[in-house]
Coordinates of C-alpha atoms and ligand atoms in Angstrom, one line a residue:
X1011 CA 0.0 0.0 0.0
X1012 CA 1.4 3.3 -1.1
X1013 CA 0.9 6.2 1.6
X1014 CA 0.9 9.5 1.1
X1015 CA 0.6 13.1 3.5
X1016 CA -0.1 16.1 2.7
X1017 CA -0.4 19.6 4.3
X1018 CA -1.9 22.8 3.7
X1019 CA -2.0 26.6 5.0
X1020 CA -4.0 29.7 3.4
X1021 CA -4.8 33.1 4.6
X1022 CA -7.5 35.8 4.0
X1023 CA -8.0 39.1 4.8
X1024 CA -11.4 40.5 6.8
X1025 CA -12.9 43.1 5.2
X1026 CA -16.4 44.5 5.9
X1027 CA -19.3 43.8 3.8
X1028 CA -18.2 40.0 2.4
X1029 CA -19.2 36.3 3.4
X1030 CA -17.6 34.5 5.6
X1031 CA -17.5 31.3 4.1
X1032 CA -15.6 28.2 6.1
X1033 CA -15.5 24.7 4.6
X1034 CA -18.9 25.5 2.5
X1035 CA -20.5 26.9 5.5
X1036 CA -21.5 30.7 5.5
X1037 CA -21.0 32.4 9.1
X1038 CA -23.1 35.2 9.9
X1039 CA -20.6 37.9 10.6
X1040 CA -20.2 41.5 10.4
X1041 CA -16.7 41.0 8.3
X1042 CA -16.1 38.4 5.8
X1043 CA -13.2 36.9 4.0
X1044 CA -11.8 39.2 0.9
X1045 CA -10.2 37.5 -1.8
X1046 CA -10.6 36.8 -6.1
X1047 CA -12.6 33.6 -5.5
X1048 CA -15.5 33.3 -2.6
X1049 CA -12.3 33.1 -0.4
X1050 CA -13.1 29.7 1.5
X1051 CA -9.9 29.7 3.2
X1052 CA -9.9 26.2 4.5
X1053 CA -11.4 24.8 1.7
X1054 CA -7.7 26.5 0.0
X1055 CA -5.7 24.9 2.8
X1056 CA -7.5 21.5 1.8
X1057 CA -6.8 21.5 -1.8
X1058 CA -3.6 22.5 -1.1
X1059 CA -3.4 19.6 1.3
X1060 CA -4.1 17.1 -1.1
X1061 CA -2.1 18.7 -3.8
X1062 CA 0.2 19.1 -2.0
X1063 CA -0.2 14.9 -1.0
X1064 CA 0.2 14.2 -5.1
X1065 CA 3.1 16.7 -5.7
X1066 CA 1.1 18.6 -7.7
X1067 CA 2.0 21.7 -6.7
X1068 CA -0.2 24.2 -5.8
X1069 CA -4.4 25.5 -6.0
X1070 CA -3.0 28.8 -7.8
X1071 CA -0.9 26.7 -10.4
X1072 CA -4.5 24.8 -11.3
X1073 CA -7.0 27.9 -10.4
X1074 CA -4.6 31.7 -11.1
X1075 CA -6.1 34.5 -9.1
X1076 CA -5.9 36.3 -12.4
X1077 CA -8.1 34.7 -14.1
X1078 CA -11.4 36.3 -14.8
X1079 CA -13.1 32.5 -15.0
X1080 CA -12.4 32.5 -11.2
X1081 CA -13.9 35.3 -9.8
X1082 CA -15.9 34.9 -6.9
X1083 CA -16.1 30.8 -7.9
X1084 CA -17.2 29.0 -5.0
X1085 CA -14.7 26.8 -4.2
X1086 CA -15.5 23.5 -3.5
X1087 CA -14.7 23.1 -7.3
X1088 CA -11.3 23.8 -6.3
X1089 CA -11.3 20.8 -3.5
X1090 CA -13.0 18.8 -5.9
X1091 CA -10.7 18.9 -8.6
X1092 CA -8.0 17.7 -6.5
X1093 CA -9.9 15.1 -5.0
X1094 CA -10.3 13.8 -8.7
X1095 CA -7.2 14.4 -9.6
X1096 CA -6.0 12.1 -6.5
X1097 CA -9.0 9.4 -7.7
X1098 CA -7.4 9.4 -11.3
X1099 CA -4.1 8.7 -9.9
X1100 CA -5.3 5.5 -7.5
X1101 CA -5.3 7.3 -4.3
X1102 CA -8.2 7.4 -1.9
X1103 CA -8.6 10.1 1.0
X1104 CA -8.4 8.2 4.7
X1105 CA -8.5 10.9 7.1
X1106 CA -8.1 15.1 7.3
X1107 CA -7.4 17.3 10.3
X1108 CA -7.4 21.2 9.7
X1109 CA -7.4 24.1 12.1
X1110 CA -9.2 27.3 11.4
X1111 CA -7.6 30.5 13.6
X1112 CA -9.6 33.2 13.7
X1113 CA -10.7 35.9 16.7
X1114 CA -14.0 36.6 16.6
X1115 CA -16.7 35.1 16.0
X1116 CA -16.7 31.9 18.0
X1117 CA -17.1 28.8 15.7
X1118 CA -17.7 26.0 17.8
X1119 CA -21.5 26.0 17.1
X1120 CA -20.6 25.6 13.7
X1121 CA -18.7 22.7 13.9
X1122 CA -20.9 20.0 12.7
X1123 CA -22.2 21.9 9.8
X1124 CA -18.3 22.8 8.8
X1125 CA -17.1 18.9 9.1
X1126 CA -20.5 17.7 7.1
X1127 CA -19.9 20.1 4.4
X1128 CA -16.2 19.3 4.6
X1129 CA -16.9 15.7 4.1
X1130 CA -19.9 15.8 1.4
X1131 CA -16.5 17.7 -0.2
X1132 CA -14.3 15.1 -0.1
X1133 CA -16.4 12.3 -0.4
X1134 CA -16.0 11.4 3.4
X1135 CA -17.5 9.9 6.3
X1136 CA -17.7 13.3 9.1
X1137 CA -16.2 10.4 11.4
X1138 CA -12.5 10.5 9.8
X1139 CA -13.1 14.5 8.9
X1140 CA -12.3 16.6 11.8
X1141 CA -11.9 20.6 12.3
X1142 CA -10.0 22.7 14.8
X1143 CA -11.0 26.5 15.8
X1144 CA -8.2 28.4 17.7
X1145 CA -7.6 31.9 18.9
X1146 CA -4.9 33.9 17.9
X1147 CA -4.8 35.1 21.8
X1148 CA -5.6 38.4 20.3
X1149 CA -1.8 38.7 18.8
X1150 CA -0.5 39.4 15.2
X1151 CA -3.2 39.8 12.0
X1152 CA -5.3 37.4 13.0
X1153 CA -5.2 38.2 16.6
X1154 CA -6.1 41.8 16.3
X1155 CA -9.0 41.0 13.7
X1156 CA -7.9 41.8 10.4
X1157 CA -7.4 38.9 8.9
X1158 CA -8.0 34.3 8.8
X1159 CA -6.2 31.3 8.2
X1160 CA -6.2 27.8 8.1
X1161 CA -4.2 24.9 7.9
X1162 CA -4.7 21.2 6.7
X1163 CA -3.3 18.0 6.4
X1164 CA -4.9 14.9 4.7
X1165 CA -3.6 11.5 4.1
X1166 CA -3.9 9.1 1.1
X1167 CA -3.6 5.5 0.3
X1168 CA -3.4 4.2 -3.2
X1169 CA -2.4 0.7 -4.7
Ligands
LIG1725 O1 -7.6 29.9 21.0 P1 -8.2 29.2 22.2 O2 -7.3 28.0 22.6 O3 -8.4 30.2 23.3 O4 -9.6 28.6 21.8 C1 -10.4 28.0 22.8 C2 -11.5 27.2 22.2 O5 -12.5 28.1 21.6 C3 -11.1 26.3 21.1 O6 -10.8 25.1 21.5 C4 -12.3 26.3 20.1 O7 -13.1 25.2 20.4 C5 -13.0 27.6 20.5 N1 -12.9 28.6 19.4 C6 -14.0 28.9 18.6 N2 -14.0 29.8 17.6 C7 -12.9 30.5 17.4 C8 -11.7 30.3 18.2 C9 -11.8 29.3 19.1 O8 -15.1 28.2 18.8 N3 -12.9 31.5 16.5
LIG1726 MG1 -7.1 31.3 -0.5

């Protein structure tokens, strides 16, 4: 059995009057996420997870931030077409863990909603999908409000 890991990080900015979309699931909040695509930043750090699992670089060498075909996409086209492109090659996802640090709001209510949406994604049981919120204890860009991030790590088996 070949095994393979994979990790993940993204970041987005908070601006006022945008979504904020996490993992497919809209938060209601005052400030949302800015960015060229709907700026799901841990549905980034998850394709770039398993992208990063194949070697096959990264979600701005298969989606460019240029491009007018991308903007505002929602991305769970993004996670899918890695996922597929990991199918194709043999490989199937076993488990992913990710970490979304953000100040404000809390997220914990959301947390079933995130790891269902998350897993509908990926083609996943919720059991082996699990997600992380921390605090940036109020330090740095993400402490003081202004911006997001999130961080991912899957693993694969293939044949
Ligand atoms: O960052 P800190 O360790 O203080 O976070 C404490 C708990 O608060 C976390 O374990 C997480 O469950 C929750 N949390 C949250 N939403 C956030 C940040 C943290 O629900 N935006
Ligand atoms: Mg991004």
């Amino acid at each position: 059995m070949k095994l393979r890991i994979g990790q993940g990080w993204d970041t987005h900015r908070l601006e006022a009057g945008r979504p904020l979309i996490l993992g497919g699931v809209t938060v209601p909040y005052e400030f949302g996420l800015a960015g060229h695509s709907d700026a799901d930043v841990l549905f980034h750090a998850m394709t770039d997870a398993v992208l990063g699992a194949l070697a096959l670089g990264d979600i701005g060498m298969h989606f460019p931030d240029t491009a007018t075909e991308w903007k505002g996409a929602n991305s769970l086209q993004f996670l899918q077409h890695a996922v597929r492109l990991a199918r194709e090659r043999g490989f199937a996802l076993i488990n992913v863990d990710s970490t979304v640090i953000l100040e404000r709001p809390k997220l914990k209510d959301f947390r079933g909603a995130i790891r269902h949406s998350l897993a509908d994604a990926l083609g996943l049981s919720p059991e082996v999908v699990s997600v992380k919120f921390k605090t940036a204890e109020k330090v740095g860009p993400v402490g003081e409000g202004r911006s997001c991030e999130a961080q991912a790590a899957v693993l694969l088996s293939g044949d």
